[in-house]
Structures are given as structure tokens and as C-alpha cells.
mmCIF file of C-alpha atoms in Angstrom:
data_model
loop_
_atom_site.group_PDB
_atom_site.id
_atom_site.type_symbol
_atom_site.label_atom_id
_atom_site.label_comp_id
_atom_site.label_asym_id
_atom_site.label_seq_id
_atom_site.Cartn_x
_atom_site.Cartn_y
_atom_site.Cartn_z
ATOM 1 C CA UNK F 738 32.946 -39.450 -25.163
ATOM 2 C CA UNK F 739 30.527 -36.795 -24.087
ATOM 3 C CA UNK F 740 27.090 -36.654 -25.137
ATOM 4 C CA UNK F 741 26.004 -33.612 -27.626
ATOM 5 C CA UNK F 742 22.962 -31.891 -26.470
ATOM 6 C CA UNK F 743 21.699 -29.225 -29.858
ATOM 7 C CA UNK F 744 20.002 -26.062 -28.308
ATOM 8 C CA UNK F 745 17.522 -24.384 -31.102
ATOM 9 C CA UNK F 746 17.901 -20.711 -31.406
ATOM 10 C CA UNK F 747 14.818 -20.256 -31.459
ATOM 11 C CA UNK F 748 14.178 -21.874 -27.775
ATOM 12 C CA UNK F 749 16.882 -19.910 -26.234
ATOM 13 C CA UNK F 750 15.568 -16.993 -25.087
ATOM 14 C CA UNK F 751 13.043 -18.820 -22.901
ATOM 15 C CA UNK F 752 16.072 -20.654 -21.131
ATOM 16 C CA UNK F 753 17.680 -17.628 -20.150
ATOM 17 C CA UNK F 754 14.575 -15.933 -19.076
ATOM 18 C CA UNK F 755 12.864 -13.599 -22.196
ATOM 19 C CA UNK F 756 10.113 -15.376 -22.570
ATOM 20 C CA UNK F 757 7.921 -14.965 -20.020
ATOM 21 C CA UNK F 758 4.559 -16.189 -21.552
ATOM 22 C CA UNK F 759 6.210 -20.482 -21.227
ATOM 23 C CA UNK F 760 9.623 -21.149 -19.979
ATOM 24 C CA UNK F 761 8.661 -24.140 -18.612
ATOM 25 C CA UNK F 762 7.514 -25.905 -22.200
ATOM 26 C CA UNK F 763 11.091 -25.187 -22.996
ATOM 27 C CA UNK F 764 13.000 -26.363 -20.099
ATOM 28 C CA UNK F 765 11.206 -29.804 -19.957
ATOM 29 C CA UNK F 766 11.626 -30.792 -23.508
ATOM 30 C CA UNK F 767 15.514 -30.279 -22.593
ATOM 31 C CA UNK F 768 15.323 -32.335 -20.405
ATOM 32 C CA UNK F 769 13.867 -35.373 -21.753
ATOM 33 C CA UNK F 770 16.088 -34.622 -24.028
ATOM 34 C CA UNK F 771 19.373 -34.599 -22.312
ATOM 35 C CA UNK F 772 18.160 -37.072 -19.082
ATOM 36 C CA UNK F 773 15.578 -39.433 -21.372
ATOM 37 C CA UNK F 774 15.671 -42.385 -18.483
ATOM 38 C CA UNK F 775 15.881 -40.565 -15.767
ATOM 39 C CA UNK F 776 12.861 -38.631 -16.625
ATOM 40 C CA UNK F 777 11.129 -41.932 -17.777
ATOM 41 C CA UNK F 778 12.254 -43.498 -14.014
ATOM 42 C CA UNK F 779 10.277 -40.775 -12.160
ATOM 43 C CA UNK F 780 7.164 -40.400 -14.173
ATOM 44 C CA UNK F 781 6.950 -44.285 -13.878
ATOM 45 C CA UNK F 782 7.121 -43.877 -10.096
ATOM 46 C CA UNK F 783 4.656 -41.335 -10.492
ATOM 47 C CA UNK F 784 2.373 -43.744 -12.190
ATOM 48 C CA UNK F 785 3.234 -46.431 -9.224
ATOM 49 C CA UNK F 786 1.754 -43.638 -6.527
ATOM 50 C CA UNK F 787 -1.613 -43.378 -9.005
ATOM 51 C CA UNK F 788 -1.579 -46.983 -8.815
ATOM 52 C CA UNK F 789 -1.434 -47.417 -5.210
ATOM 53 C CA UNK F 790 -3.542 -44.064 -4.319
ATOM 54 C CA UNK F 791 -6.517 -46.129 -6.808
ATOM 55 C CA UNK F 792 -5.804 -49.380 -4.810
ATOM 56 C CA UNK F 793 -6.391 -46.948 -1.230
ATOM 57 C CA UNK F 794 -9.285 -45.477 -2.549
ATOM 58 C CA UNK F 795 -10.872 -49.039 -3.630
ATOM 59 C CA UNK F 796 -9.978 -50.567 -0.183
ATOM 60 C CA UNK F 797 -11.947 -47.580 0.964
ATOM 61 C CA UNK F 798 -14.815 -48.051 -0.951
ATOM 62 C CA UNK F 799 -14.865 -51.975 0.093
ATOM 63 C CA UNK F 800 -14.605 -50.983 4.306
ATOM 64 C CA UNK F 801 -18.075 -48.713 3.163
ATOM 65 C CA UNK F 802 -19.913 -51.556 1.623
ATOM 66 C CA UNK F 803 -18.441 -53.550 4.566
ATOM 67 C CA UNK F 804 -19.757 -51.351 7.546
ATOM 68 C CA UNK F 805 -23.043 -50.968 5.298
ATOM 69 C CA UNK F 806 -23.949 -54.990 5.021
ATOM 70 C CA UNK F 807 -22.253 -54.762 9.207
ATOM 71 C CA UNK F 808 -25.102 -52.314 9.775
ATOM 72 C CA UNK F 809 -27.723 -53.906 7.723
ATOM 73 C CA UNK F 810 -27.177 -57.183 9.638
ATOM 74 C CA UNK F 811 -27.579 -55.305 12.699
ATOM 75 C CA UNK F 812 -23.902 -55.809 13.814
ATOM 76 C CA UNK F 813 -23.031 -52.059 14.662
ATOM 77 C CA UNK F 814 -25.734 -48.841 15.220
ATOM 78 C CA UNK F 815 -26.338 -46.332 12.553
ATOM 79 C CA UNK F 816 -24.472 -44.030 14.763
ATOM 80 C CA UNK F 817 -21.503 -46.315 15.029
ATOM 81 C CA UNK F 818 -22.169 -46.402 11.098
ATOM 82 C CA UNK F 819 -22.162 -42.712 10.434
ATOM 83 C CA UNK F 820 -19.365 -41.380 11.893
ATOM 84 C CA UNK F 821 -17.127 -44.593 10.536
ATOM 85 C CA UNK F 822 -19.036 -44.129 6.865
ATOM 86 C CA UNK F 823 -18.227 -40.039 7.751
ATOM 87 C CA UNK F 824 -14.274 -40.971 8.622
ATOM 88 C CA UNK F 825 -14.069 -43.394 5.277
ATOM 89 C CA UNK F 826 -15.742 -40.446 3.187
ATOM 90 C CA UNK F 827 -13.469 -37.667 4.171
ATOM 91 C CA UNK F 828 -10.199 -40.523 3.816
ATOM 92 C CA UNK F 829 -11.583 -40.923 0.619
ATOM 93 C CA UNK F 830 -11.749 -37.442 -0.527
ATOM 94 C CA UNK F 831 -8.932 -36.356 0.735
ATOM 95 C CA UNK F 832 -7.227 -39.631 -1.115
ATOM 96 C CA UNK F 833 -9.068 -38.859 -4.453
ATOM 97 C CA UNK F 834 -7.653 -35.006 -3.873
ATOM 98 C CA UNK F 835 -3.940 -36.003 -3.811
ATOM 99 C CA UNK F 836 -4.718 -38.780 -6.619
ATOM 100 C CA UNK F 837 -6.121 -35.565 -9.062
ATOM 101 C CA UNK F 838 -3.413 -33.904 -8.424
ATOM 102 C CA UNK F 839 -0.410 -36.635 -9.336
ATOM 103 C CA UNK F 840 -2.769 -37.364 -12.036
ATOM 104 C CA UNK F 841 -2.804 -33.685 -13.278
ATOM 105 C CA UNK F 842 0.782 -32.999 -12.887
ATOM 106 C CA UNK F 843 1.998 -36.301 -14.721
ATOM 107 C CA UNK F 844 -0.177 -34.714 -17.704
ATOM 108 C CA UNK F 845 1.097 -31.874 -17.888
ATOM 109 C CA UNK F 846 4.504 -32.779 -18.514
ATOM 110 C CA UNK F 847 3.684 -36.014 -20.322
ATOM 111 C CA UNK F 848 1.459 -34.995 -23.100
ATOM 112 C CA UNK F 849 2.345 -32.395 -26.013
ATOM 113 C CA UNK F 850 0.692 -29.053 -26.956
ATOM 114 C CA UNK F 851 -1.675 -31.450 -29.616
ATOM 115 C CA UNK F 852 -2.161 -34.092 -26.929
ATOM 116 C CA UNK F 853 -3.427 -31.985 -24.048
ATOM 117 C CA UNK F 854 -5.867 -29.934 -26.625
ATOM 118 C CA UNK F 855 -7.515 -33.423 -27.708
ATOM 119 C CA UNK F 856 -7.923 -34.682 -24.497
ATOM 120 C CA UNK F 857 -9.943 -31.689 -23.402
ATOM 121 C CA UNK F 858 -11.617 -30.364 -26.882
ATOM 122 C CA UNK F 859 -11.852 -33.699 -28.743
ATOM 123 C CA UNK F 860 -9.726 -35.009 -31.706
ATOM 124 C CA UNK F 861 -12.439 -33.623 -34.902
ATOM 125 C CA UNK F 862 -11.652 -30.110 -33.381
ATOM 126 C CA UNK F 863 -8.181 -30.235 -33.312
ATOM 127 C CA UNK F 864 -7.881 -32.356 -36.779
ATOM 128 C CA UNK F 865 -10.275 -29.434 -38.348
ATOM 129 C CA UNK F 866 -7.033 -26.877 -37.339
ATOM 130 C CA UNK F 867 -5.337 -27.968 -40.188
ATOM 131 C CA UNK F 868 -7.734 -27.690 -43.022
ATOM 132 C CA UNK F 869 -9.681 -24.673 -41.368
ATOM 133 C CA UNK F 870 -8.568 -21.000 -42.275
ATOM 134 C CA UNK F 871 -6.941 -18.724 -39.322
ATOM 135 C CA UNK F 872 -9.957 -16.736 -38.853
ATOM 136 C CA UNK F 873 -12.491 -19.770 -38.426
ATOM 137 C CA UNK F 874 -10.222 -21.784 -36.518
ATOM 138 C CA UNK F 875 -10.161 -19.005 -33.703
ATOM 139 C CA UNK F 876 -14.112 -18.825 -33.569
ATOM 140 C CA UNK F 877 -14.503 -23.062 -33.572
ATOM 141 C CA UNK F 878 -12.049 -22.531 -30.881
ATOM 142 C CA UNK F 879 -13.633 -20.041 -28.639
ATOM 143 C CA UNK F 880 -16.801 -21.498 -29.102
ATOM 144 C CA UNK F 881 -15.311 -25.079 -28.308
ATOM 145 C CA UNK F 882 -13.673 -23.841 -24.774
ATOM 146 C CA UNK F 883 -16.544 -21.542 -23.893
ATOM 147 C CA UNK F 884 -18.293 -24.392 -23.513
ATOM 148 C CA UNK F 885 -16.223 -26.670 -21.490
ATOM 149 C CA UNK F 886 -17.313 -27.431 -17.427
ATOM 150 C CA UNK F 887 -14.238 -25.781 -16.459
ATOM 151 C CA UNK F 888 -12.773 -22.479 -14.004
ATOM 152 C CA UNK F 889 -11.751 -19.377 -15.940
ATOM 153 C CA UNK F 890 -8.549 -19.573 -15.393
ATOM 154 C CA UNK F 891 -8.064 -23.063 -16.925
ATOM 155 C CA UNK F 892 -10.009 -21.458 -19.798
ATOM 156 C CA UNK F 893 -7.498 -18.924 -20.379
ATOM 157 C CA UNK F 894 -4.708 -21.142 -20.452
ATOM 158 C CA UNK F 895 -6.528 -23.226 -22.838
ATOM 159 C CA UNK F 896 -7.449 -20.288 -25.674
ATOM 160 C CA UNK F 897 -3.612 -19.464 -25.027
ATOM 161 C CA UNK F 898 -2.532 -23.183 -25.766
ATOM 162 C CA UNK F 899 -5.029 -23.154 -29.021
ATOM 163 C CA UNK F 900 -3.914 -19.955 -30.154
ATOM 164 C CA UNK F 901 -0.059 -21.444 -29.940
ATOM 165 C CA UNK F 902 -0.991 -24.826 -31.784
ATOM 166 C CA UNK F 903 -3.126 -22.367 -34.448
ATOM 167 C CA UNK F 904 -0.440 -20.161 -35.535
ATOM 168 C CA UNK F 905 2.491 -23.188 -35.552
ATOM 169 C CA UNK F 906 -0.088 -25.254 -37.437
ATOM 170 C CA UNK F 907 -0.731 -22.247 -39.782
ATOM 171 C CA UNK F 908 2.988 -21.059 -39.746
ATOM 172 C CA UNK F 909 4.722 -22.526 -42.090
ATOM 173 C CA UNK F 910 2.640 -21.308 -45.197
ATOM 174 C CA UNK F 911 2.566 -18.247 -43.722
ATOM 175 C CA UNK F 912 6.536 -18.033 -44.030
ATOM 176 C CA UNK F 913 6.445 -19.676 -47.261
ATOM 177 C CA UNK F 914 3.634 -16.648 -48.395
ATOM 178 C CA UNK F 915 6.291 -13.906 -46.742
ATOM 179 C CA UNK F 916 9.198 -15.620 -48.259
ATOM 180 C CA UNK F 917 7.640 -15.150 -51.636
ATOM 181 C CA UNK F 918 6.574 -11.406 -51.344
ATOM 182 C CA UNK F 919 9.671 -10.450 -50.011
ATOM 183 C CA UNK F 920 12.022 -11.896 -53.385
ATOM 184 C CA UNK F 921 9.022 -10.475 -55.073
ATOM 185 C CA UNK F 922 9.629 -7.093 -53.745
ATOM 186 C CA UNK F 923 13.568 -7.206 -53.502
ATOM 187 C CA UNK F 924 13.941 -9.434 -57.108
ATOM 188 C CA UNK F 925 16.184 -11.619 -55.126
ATOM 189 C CA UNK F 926 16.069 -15.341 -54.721
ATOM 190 C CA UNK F 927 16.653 -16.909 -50.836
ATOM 191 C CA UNK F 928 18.059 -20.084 -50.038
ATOM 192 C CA UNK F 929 14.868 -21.665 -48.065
ATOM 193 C CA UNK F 930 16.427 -25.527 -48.618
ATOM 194 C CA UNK F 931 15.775 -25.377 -44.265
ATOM 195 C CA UNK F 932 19.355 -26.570 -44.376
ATOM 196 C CA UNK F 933 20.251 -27.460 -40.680
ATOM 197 C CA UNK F 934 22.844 -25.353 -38.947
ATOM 198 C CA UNK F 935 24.836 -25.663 -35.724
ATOM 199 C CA UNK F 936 28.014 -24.337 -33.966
ATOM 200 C CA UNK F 937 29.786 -25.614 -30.992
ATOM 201 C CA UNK F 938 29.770 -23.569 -27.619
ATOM 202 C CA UNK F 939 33.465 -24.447 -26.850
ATOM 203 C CA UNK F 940 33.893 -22.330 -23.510
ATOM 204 C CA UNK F 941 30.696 -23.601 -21.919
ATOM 205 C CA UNK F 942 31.215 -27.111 -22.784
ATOM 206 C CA UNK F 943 35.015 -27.155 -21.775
ATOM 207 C CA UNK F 944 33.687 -27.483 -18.143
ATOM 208 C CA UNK F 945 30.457 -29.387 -18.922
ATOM 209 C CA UNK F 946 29.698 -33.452 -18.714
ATOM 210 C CA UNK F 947 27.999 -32.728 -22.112
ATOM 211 C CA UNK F 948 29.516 -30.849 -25.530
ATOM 212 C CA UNK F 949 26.605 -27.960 -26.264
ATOM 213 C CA UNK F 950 25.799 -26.526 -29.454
ATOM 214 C CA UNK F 951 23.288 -23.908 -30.611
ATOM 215 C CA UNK F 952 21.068 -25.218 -34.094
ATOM 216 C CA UNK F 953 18.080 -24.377 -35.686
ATOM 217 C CA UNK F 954 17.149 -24.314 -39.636
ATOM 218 C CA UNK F 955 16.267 -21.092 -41.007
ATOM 219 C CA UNK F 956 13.778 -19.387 -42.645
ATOM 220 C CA UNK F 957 15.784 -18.051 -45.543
ATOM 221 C CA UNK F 958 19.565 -16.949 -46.465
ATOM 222 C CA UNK F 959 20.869 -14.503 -48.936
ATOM 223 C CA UNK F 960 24.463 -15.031 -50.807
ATOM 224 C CA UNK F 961 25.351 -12.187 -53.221
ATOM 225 C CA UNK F 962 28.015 -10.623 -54.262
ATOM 226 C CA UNK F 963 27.909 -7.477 -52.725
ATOM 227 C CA UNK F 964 25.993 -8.493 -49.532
ATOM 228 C CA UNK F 965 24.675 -11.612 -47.225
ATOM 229 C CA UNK F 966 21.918 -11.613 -44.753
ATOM 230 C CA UNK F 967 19.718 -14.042 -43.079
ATOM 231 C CA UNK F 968 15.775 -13.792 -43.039
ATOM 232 C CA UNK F 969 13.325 -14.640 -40.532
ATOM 233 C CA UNK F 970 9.452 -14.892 -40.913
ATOM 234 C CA UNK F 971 7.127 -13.832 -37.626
ATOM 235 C CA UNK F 972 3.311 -13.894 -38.418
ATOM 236 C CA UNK F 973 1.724 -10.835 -36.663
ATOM 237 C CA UNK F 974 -2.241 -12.220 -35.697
ATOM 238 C CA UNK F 975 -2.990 -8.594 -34.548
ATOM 239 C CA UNK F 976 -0.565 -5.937 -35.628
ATOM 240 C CA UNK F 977 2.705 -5.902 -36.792
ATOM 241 C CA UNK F 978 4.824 -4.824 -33.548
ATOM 242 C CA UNK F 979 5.788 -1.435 -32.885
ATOM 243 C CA UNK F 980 9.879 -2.639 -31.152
ATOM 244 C CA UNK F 981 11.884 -5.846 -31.599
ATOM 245 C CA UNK F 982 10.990 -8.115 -29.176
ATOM 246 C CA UNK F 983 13.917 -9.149 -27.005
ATOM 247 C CA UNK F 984 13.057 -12.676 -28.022
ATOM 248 C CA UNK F 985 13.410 -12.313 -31.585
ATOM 249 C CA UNK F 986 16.412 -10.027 -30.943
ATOM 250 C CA UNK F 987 18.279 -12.993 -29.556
ATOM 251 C CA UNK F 988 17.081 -15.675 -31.745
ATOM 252 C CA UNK F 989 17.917 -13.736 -34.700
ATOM 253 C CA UNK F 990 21.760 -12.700 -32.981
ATOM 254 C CA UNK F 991 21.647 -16.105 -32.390
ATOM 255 C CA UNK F 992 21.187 -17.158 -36.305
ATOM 256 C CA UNK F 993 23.786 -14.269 -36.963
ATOM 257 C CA UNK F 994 26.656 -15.548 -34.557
ATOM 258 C CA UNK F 995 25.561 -19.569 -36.204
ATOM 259 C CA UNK F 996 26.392 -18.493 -39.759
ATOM 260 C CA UNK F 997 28.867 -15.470 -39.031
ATOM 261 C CA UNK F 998 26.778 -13.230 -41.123
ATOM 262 C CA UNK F 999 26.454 -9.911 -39.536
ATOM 263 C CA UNK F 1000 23.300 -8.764 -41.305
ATOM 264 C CA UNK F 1001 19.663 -10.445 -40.772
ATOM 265 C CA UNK F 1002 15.871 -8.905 -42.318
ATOM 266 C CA UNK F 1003 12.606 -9.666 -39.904
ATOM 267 C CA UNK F 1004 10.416 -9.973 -42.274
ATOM 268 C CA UNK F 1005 6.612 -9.701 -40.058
ATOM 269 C CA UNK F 1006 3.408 -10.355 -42.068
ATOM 270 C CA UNK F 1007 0.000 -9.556 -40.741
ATOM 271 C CA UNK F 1008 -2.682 -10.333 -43.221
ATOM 272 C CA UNK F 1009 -1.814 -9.653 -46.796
ATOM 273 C CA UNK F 1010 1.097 -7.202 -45.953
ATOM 274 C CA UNK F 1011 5.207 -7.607 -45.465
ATOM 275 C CA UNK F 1012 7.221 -5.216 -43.290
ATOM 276 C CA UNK F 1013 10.730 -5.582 -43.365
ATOM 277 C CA UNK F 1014 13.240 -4.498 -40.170
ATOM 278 C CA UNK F 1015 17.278 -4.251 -40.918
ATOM 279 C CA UNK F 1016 18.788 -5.943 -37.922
ATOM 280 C CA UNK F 1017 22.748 -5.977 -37.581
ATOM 281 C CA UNK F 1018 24.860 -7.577 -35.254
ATOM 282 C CA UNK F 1019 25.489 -6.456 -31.415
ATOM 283 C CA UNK F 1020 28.406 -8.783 -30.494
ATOM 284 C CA UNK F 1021 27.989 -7.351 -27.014
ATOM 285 C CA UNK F 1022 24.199 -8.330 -27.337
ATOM 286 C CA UNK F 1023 25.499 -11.692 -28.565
ATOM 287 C CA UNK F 1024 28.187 -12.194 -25.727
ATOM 288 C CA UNK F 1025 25.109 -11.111 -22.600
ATOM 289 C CA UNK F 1026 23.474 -13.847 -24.392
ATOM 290 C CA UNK F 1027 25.770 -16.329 -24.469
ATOM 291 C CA UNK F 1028 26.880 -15.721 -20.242
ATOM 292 C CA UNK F 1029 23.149 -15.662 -19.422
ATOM 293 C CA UNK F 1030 23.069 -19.044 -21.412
ATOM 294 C CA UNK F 1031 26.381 -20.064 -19.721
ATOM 295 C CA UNK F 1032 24.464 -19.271 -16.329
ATOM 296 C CA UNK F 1033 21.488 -21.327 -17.548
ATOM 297 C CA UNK F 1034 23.229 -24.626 -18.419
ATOM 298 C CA UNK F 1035 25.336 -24.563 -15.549
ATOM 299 C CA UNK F 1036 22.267 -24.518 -13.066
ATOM 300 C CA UNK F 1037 20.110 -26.686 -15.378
ATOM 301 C CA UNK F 1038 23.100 -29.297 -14.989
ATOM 302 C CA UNK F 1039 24.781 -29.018 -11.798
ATOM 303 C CA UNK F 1040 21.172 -27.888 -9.702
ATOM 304 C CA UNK F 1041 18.988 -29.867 -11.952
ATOM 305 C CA UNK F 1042 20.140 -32.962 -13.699
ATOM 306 C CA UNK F 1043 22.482 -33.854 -11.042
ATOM 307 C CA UNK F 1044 19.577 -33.647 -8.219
ATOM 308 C CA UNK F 1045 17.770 -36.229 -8.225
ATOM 309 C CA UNK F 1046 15.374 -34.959 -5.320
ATOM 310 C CA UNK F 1047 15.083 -31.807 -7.121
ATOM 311 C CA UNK F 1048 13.786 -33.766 -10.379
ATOM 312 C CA UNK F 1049 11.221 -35.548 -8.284
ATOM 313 C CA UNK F 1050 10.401 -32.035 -6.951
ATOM 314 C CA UNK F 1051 9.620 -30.799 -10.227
ATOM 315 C CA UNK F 1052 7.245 -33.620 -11.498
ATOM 316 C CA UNK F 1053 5.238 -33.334 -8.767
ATOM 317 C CA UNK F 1054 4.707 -29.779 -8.745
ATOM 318 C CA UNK F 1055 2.031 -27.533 -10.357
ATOM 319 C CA UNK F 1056 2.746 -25.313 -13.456
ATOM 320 C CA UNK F 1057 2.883 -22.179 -11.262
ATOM 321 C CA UNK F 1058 5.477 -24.102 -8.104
ATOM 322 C CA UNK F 1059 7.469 -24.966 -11.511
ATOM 323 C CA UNK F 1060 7.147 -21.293 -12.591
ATOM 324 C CA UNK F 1061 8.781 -20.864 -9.022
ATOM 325 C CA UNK F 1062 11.263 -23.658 -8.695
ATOM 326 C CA UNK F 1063 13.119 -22.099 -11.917
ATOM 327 C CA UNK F 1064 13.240 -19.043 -10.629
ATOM 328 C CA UNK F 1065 15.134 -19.921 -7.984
ATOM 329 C CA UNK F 1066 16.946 -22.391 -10.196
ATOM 330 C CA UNK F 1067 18.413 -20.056 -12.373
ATOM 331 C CA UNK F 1068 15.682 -17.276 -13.703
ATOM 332 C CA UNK F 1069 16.791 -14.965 -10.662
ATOM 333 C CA UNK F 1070 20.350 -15.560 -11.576
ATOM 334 C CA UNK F 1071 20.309 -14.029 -15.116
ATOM 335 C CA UNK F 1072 17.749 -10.736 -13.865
ATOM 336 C CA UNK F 1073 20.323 -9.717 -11.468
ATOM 337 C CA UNK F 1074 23.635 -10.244 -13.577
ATOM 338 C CA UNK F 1075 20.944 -8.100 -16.197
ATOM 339 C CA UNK F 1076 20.075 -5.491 -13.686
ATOM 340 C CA UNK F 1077 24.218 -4.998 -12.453
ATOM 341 C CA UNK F 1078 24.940 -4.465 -16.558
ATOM 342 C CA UNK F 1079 21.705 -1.713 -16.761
ATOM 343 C CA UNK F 1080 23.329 -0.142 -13.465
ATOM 344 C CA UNK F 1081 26.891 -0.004 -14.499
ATOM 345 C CA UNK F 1082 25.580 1.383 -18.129
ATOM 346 C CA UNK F 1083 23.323 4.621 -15.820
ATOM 347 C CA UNK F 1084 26.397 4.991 -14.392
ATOM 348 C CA UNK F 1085 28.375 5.572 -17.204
ATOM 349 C CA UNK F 1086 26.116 7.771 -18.599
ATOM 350 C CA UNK F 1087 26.136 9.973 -15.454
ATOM 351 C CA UNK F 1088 30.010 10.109 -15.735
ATOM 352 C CA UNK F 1089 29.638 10.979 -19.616
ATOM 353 C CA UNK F 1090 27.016 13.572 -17.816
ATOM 354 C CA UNK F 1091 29.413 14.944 -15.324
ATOM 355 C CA UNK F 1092 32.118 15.386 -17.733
#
């Protein structure tokens, strides 16, 4: 019997290559998901090479205090003793380097969104989030990284990490507060019972060593006699958005092709305000999605999960090499079968042109 792996809708479009702010969040809770022991194997041989890089570093540290007390009984000169003490220091360093590194990347896919804020800004501050208000979490926040001994760069991922964990902590009465303003405004009452969906991808899983489904639990549903549509809540920190969002496009398709219900309402709220956008289905936007997500789990599977070298590859690299790696993995894969459909449709319209 094959295993089920359960894709959410809403984490979809950053597997096939939308979202380009964190695909790699994504892509490595799949695969604890789907390769649980696996993964566990090779961050606990990760942890071995910390172990055994601390070990180097200590046996360093002794062969200093050893060519100190060798100098201090006269045994070697203190030239002798400053160019080994200068070899030891730079073996050292360079050790201590490498050690950072492992230490960094095992981090960064070990701990969660919550876990790696904490570590850096403290538990109180992160705890605050949930009893704070939007507006004073984002100034505690600011304040709270401004302040850390760290590069710029590191700063702005942080404030972009904060800003994530802010509006997710924050976003649930924020859809409950849309949810009501919207019946309020259309008299109409939504299913919001956050019933869980799913539907079975039958032609990519005919071929797969897993069965794969698409999921997710939904904002809010409308039955009525005349008409059915699905809802879905964004809170807008800034402004409400002037397109849809190619993300949210396929999410919502996504909910649409789930339920077979051809009709869904994006419901944005900034601040005290609701404004609603009519989305109907694409079926040819829902099919591109579903062969750049065919393209996706056959790369994640066959390049990925079935490589073990290429796993170990991944945990030890950096968040940018990873940014890389899935390029080549599969990212590159979906842009050009996306470019070849943009091409064929300018050439249409040049023979529509012509004619």
C-alpha cells in the first residue's frame, strides 16, 4: 500500500515556483513530511560532524596549553613556540569556521519560524506577539532587531521572518473580523466549520511510489439556492493590492478544482475596510497548475527523495546554495515549460494579427 502524502493549497504555489519571497520553507516541511527518517538519519550525522569538529577543536586547544607548559619548562624556544602556537591558531579557526557553519545550517532547517525568532530575540518578545496589537508588535520588533550584534543582511531576513510570524499570529482574527463584515454586508451566512477538504491527484500518482492529494480547510463556503462560492480572507498590512497575485490565483483555483465550485470571493481587509474580488474558474489556469505540480513532484521524488547524496547536499548547504540547488532541481523546469506557453500564446496572437 502506498503512502498518502496531503499537499495544502495554500503551499502550492511555492512548489511550483510563484512564490519567490520562501520556497525553501515549503519544500523542507515536505519533506520531513514524506522522508521523516531519512531526514532524521542525516541531521543526526550532521550532529556527529559538530561532535567531532568540537572534539578537533578541544584537542587543539590541549596541543596549545601543551607547547605553552613545553615552552615554559624551557623544552622548545619561543620561536619554535610561535609559529607552532601560530599553525594551532589558524587550524583552530579554520576548524571553528566549518563548525559555525554545520552548526548554522542544521538550524536553519531544524528549528520553526517561532523557534529561530526566540533563539535570537528572546522568548518575552516573541510570547508578547500574541497579546500585543499589530501596530505595537511591529515597533517592539524593529526596536528588538535594531539592536541585535548582527550584519544587515541577517537583519533583513529577520524583520521579514517577524513580520511572517506577526501576521499568521494575528491572522486568524483578522479572517474571523472579514468573515463577519462580509455576511454583514451580503446578509448571507458562510460555512466557516474549517471543515477539512482533499481530492486525489489520480494521473500524477498513477506513476508515483506515493498516492498525492491536494487539502487545505477553508476560510468560508457559500451553499444557496441560486449560487455557491468559496471565500478566502488575505490581510493587506499596507494596501489592499492593485492585481491578483499569481499565488492567490492558484491557491484559490486550487480550492475551486477541491470542491468543484466554479465561483470563489477574495475577500482582502486592510485596517477597518473589506474589498471583495469575483474570481471564476480558468480550467486552463487550473490544468498549467496541475503539470507544473506534476513537474514538481516528479523531480522532488525521483531527483530528491531517491538521492541520497543530493539530500546530504541540501542539509549542508546555505539558504541561498538551497535557493540554487532547487532551481536546478525543478524551479528552471516549470519557467521554461511557462515561457514555451507565453510564446506559443504571442504567436497566436500574431496569426489572429495577420489574419
Amino acid at each position: 500500500m502506498k503512502k498518502s502524502i496531503y499537499l495544502y493549497c495554500s503551499e502550492i504555489a511555492s512548489y511550483i515556483g510563484q512564490n519567490k519571497w520562501d520556497y525553501v520553507t515549503p519544500f523542507e516541511r515536505l519533506w520531513k513530511k514524506c522522508d521523516t527518517e531519512c531526514y532524521k538519519a542525516i541531521l543526526e550525522r550532521m550532529q556527529d560532524n559538530i561532535e567531532s569538529a568540537q572534539n578537533n577543536i578541544k584537542e587543539i586547544e590541549e596541543k596549545k596549553k601543551d607547547i605553552e607548559e613545553s615552552l615554559k619548562k624551557k623544552l622548545i624556544t619561543e620561536n619554535v613556540y610561535n609559529k607552532e602556537k601560530k599553525k594551532l591558531d589558524e587550524e583552530c579557526d579554520k576548524k571553528q569556521t566549518v563548525m559555525k557553519k554545520m552548526e548554522e545550517n542544521v538550524e536553519e532547517i531544524k528549528l520553526d519560524q517561532k523557534q529561530k525568532l526566540e533563539k535570537v530575540m528572546g522568548k518575552k518578545i516573541i510570547e508578547d506577539i500574541k497579546v500585543n496589537d499589530l501596530g505595537k508588535n511591529n515597533i517592539v520588533i524593529s526596536k528588538a532587531i535594531e539592536n541585535l550584534d548582527i550584519s544587515k543582511e541577517k537583519k533583513k531576513v529577520l524583520i521579514k521572518e517577524a513580520e511572517s510570524f506577526v501576521n499568521k499570529t494575528h491572522g486568524t482574527k483578522t479572517e474571523v473580523d472579514a468573515i463577519t463584515m462580509f455576511e454583514k454586508k451580503f446578509n448571507v451566512k458562510l460555512d466557516t466549520s474549517q471543515e477539512f477538504h482533499k481530492k486525489y491527484l489520480r494521473e500524477i500518482s498513477k506513476d508515483s511510489q506515493y498516492d498525492w492529494y491536494i487539502c487545505g480547510k477553508l476560510d468560508g463556503v457559500y451553499i444557496g439556492e441560486n449560487e455557491k462560492y468559496i471565500v478566502e480572507v488575505k490581510n493587506r498590512t499596507k494596501a489592499f493590492f492593485t492585481t491578483l497575485r499569481d499565488y492567490e490565483k492558484t491557491q484559490i483555483h486550487l480550492y475551486m478544482c477541491m470542491l468543484d465550485i466554479n465561483k470563489a470571493k477574495l475577500v482582502e481587509k486592510y485596517k477597518e475596510k473589506i474589498r471583495i474580488t469575483d474570481i471564476y474558474e480558468n480550467k486552463e489556469y487550473t490544468e498549467d497548475v496541475m503539470k507544473y505540480l506534476g513537474v514538481f513532484i516528479s523531480a522532488f521524488e525521483n531527483k530528491f527523495l531517491n538521492a541520497f547524496e543530493k539530500k546530504c547536499q541540501y542539509i549542508e548547504s546555505s539558504t541561498d546554495d538551497k535557493k540554487v540547488l532547487l532551481k536546478q532541481l525543478y524551479i528552471s523546469d516549470i519557467a521554461k515549460m511557462i515561457d514555451k506557453k507565453i510564446e506559443m500564446e504571442e504567436e497566436d496572437c500574431l496569426i489572429d494579427d495577420l489574419d
